[in-house]
């Protein structure tokens, strides 16, 4: 079914270990969008496979940052510094990845 979908979204924790995929053996193609809401690792097995098959891919970091920005603005009344938050999130993930290896 994934091969026929225009958009495939993984909203499960499967793939956080960097080894498993929620859709083992699935094939994707150009014109498809595959989103894995995980953000660590930045490239999950699902995204790696989808990108190799020619699909457009995205991880969940953007969603995480924009949810945090919305909450920041809601609770403080101050416009969230989205670019700074995104940069800090990327740095944090890079640091976490370097400690794991």
XYZ file of N, CA, C and O in Angstrom:
404
model
N 0.820 -1.198 0.000
C 0.000 0.000 0.000
C 0.865 1.264 0.000
O 0.472 2.273 -0.574
N 2.032 1.213 0.642
C 2.889 2.405 0.710
C 3.341 2.843 -0.676
O 3.463 4.034 -0.941
N 3.551 1.889 -1.563
C 4.018 2.227 -2.909
C 2.983 3.019 -3.696
O 3.336 3.760 -4.606
N 1.712 2.901 -3.336
C 0.648 3.593 -4.053
C 0.238 4.909 -3.409
O -0.575 5.646 -3.972
N 0.755 5.208 -2.240
C 0.362 6.417 -1.507
C 1.164 7.624 -1.979
O 2.351 7.515 -2.265
N 0.518 8.773 -2.049
C 1.221 10.009 -2.398
C 2.094 10.470 -1.240
O 3.198 10.967 -1.438
N 1.590 10.288 -0.022
C 2.312 10.696 1.184
C 2.287 9.537 2.172
O 1.232 8.952 2.426
N 3.460 9.218 2.719
C 3.582 8.181 3.742
C 4.166 8.851 4.975
O 5.199 9.520 4.886
N 3.506 8.687 6.124
C 3.975 9.292 7.370
C 4.145 8.202 8.415
O 3.214 7.444 8.688
N 5.344 8.137 8.995
C 5.579 7.252 10.127
C 5.416 8.074 11.392
O 6.180 9.006 11.646
N 4.412 7.710 12.198
C 4.178 8.391 13.471
C 4.378 7.417 14.630
O 3.804 7.580 15.696
N 5.207 6.401 14.414
C 5.516 5.419 15.450
C 6.974 5.601 15.885
O 7.744 6.273 15.196
N 7.370 4.988 16.991
C 8.777 5.068 17.395
C 9.680 4.091 16.635
O 10.894 4.088 16.857
N 9.126 3.302 15.750
C 9.927 2.320 15.022
C 10.927 3.058 14.128
O 10.547 3.875 13.305
N 12.184 2.767 14.319
C 13.259 3.411 13.581
C 14.178 4.220 14.471
O 15.256 4.628 14.052
N 13.767 4.453 15.712
C 14.608 5.222 16.634
C 15.931 4.527 16.907
O 16.913 5.182 17.241
N 15.947 3.209 16.758
C 17.177 2.467 17.004
C 18.136 2.539 15.828
O 19.270 2.085 15.908
N 17.679 3.134 14.719
C 18.524 3.260 13.543
C 18.641 1.973 12.750
O 19.356 1.929 11.757
N 17.935 0.924 13.166
C 18.058 -0.358 12.486
C 16.741 -0.841 11.880
O 16.725 -1.408 10.805
N 15.636 -0.597 12.570
C 14.346 -1.112 12.127
C 13.616 -0.098 11.256
O 13.875 1.096 11.316
N 12.702 -0.615 10.463
C 11.832 0.229 9.651
C 10.398 -0.187 9.907
O 10.117 -1.381 10.028
N 9.462 0.771 9.985
C 8.064 0.402 10.170
C 7.472 -0.258 8.923
O 6.418 -0.885 8.995
N 8.157 -0.129 7.797
C 7.700 -0.712 6.539
C 8.839 -1.488 5.876
O 9.302 -1.121 4.798
N 9.302 -2.559 6.514
C 10.413 -3.302 5.917
C 10.013 -3.853 4.551
O 8.910 -4.352 4.369
N 10.894 -3.698 3.619
C 10.643 -4.208 2.282
C 9.803 -3.303 1.395
O 9.578 -3.619 0.235
N 9.340 -2.176 1.937
C 8.521 -1.257 1.129
C 9.381 -0.583 0.066
O 10.576 -0.385 0.248
N 8.752 -0.256 -1.039
C 9.411 0.463 -2.122
C 8.664 1.766 -2.371
O 7.445 1.827 -2.254
N 9.416 2.783 -2.706
C 8.864 4.109 -2.937
C 9.323 4.592 -4.301
O 10.114 3.931 -4.960
N 8.860 5.761 -4.691
C 9.280 6.262 -5.988
C 9.205 7.765 -6.081
O 8.722 8.446 -5.177
N 9.694 8.264 -7.187
C 9.646 9.704 -7.448
C 8.191 10.163 -7.394
O 7.286 9.441 -7.796
N 7.994 11.340 -6.867
C 6.648 11.871 -6.748
C 6.005 11.586 -5.402
O 5.015 12.210 -5.051
N 6.569 10.652 -4.664
C 6.054 10.368 -3.323
C 6.770 11.235 -2.295
O 7.923 11.627 -2.482
N 6.082 11.490 -1.192
C 6.672 12.178 -0.051
C 6.611 11.217 1.126
O 5.540 10.676 1.432
N 7.753 11.010 1.764
C 7.829 10.123 2.923
C 8.341 10.944 4.100
O 9.421 11.530 4.031
N 7.540 10.979 5.156
C 7.881 11.753 6.341
C 7.973 10.802 7.520
O 7.066 10.018 7.768
N 9.081 10.874 8.228
C 9.250 10.111 9.457
C 9.291 11.123 10.578
O 10.180 11.973 10.618
N 8.321 11.101 11.469
C 8.252 12.105 12.518
C 9.377 11.989 13.535
O 9.537 12.868 14.374
N 10.180 10.951 13.433
C 11.372 10.854 14.269
C 12.391 11.894 13.809
O 12.401 12.280 12.644
N 13.222 12.350 14.712
C 14.263 13.320 14.356
C 15.637 12.887 14.830
O 16.627 13.552 14.563
N 15.693 11.753 15.529
C 16.978 11.188 15.935
C 16.880 9.685 15.834
O 16.089 9.095 16.577
N 17.559 9.059 14.928
C 18.537 9.643 14.011
C 17.848 10.501 12.947
O 16.676 10.304 12.633
N 18.615 11.444 12.408
C 18.070 12.361 11.408
C 17.612 11.618 10.159
O 16.625 11.992 9.531
N 18.333 10.573 9.803
C 17.952 9.745 8.660
C 17.682 8.341 9.190
O 18.596 7.634 9.594
N 16.429 7.976 9.220
C 16.018 6.657 9.699
C 16.101 5.655 8.544
O 16.202 6.056 7.382
N 16.033 4.375 8.863
C 16.022 3.386 7.776
C 14.889 3.632 6.776
O 15.076 3.450 5.573
N 13.731 4.063 7.248
C 12.611 4.371 6.347
C 12.985 5.497 5.391
O 12.782 5.392 4.179
N 13.538 6.580 5.920
C 13.911 7.712 5.066
C 15.042 7.350 4.121
O 15.052 7.776 2.956
N 15.983 6.575 4.610
C 17.103 6.161 3.768
C 16.597 5.368 2.560
O 17.006 5.615 1.425
N 15.697 4.430 2.815
C 15.148 3.615 1.726
C 14.333 4.478 0.764
O 14.469 4.372 -0.459
N 13.478 5.329 1.312
C 12.623 6.161 0.471
C 13.448 7.106 -0.399
O 13.169 7.264 -1.594
N 14.478 7.702 0.172
C 15.330 8.607 -0.598
C 16.073 7.849 -1.696
O 16.178 8.327 -2.828
N 16.564 6.662 -1.373
C 17.256 5.845 -2.374
C 16.326 5.469 -3.519
O 16.766 5.340 -4.665
N 15.042 5.329 -3.216
C 14.050 4.996 -4.239
C 13.563 6.211 -5.017
O 12.758 6.080 -5.929
N 14.013 7.408 -4.637
C 13.653 8.611 -5.381
C 12.545 9.454 -4.785
O 12.130 10.453 -5.381
N 12.047 9.095 -3.606
C 10.998 9.880 -2.963
C 11.590 11.121 -2.304
O 12.778 11.172 -1.982
N 10.752 12.102 -2.081
C 11.123 13.282 -1.302
C 10.916 12.928 0.160
O 9.871 12.373 0.519
N 11.904 13.223 1.013
C 11.826 12.797 2.412
C 12.002 13.978 3.363
O 12.615 14.988 3.024
N 11.463 13.800 4.572
C 11.645 14.783 5.639
C 11.532 14.058 6.967
O 10.764 13.098 7.102
N 12.307 14.525 7.946
C 12.184 13.956 9.284
C 11.315 14.881 10.146
O 10.773 15.869 9.663
N 11.176 14.563 11.420
C 10.266 15.284 12.294
C 10.833 16.494 12.995
O 10.151 17.107 13.822
N 12.063 16.887 12.680
C 12.665 18.009 13.387
C 11.881 19.308 13.175
O 11.668 20.063 14.118
N 11.454 19.563 11.960
C 10.683 20.781 11.692
C 9.405 20.836 12.503
O 9.041 21.885 13.057
N 8.717 19.712 12.606
C 7.486 19.670 13.399
C 7.791 19.930 14.871
O 7.090 20.696 15.536
N 8.841 19.306 15.381
C 9.233 19.514 16.776
C 9.498 20.989 17.049
O 8.989 21.564 18.018
N 10.286 21.609 16.186
C 10.650 23.017 16.380
C 9.417 23.914 16.303
O 9.225 24.800 17.142
N 8.557 23.675 15.332
C 7.388 24.549 15.176
C 6.360 24.330 16.280
O 5.686 25.287 16.692
N 6.244 23.121 16.808
C 5.378 22.901 17.966
C 5.930 23.647 19.179
O 5.178 24.283 19.925
N 7.236 23.575 19.369
C 7.865 24.282 20.484
C 7.709 25.790 20.325
O 7.435 26.502 21.295
N 7.860 26.286 19.101
C 7.715 27.724 18.852
C 6.293 28.180 19.145
O 6.077 29.238 19.747
N 5.327 27.387 18.726
C 3.928 27.739 18.997
C 3.671 27.794 20.500
O 3.045 28.725 21.000
N 4.166 26.799 21.225
C 3.993 26.779 22.675
C 4.690 27.973 23.326
O 4.123 28.623 24.222
N 5.901 28.285 22.880
C 6.648 29.428 23.419
C 5.835 30.706 23.260
O 5.659 31.472 24.208
N 5.336 30.942 22.055
C 4.564 32.156 21.785
C 3.274 32.160 22.590
O 2.884 33.194 23.158
N 2.610 31.025 22.669
C 1.355 30.931 23.414
C 1.555 31.291 24.885
O 0.779 32.050 25.471
N 2.587 30.722 25.491
C 2.782 30.895 26.925
C 3.484 32.191 27.309
O 3.314 32.682 28.429
N 4.271 32.760 26.414
C 5.009 33.979 26.768
C 4.424 35.232 26.136
O 4.723 36.338 26.590
N 3.675 35.074 25.043
C 3.166 36.242 24.328
C 4.238 36.901 23.471
O 4.015 37.949 22.876
N 5.391 36.283 23.388
C 6.519 36.793 22.615
C 6.680 35.913 21.379
O 6.593 34.684 21.473
N 6.917 36.537 20.219
C 7.129 35.764 18.998
C 8.364 34.877 19.159
O 9.432 35.341 19.555
N 8.200 33.615 18.881
C 9.292 32.652 19.062
C 10.396 32.883 18.031
O 10.107 33.135 16.858
N 11.656 32.762 18.461
C 12.782 32.865 17.525
C 13.008 31.519 16.819
O 13.894 30.743 17.184
N 12.179 31.239 15.815
C 12.154 29.921 15.189
C 13.522 29.523 14.629
O 13.964 28.390 14.813
N 14.198 30.430 13.949
C 15.501 30.083 13.362
C 16.508 29.702 14.452
O 17.252 28.716 14.306
N 16.518 30.446 15.542
C 17.435 30.133 16.643
C 17.056 28.807 17.300
O 17.933 28.013 17.666
N 15.765 28.563 17.423
C 15.315 27.303 18.013
C 15.702 26.120 17.125
O 16.140 25.085 17.622
N 15.547 26.277 15.818
C 15.904 25.207 14.882
C 17.404 24.933 14.937
O 17.836 23.769 14.954
N 18.213 25.991 14.983
C 19.664 25.819 15.048
C 20.062 25.118 16.344
O 20.911 24.226 16.339
N 19.434 25.509 17.449
C 19.738 24.880 18.736
C 19.331 23.406 18.730
O 20.057 22.552 19.253
N 18.199 23.099 18.130
C 17.749 21.707 18.054
C 18.720 20.871 17.225
O 19.086 19.755 17.616
N 19.151 21.422 16.087
C 20.112 20.687 15.254
C 21.411 20.451 16.009
O 21.984 19.359 15.967
N 21.905 21.477 16.721
C 23.139 21.316 17.501
C 22.965 20.246 18.578
O 23.844 19.417 18.800
N 21.830 20.275 19.257
C 21.573 19.290 20.301
C 21.558 17.871 19.760
O 22.107 16.959 20.373
N 20.946 17.695 18.613
C 20.899 16.361 18.005
C 22.289 15.936 17.557
O 22.685 14.780 17.738
N 23.067 16.855 16.990
C 24.430 16.533 16.582
C 25.270 16.131 17.779
O 26.029 15.156 17.711
N 25.125 16.855 18.899
C 25.873 16.518 20.103
C 25.448 15.152 20.634
O 26.289 14.344 21.039
N 24.159 14.905 20.625
C 23.653 13.613 21.092
C 24.189 12.485 20.226
O 24.577 11.435 20.711
N 24.224 12.719 18.914
C 24.731 11.693 18.001
C 26.207 11.431 18.211
O 26.655 10.294 18.163
N 26.983 12.499 18.444
C 28.422 12.313 18.624
C 28.722 11.592 19.940
O 29.676 10.829 20.035
N 27.894 11.798 20.963
C 28.101 11.081 22.229
C 27.732 9.615 22.101
O 28.307 8.767 22.797
N 26.792 9.300 21.201
C 26.340 7.912 21.041
C 27.372 7.073 20.312
O 27.349 5.851 20.380
N 28.282 7.710 19.574
C 29.259 6.954 18.797
C 30.559 6.935 19.487
O 31.333 7.231 19.955
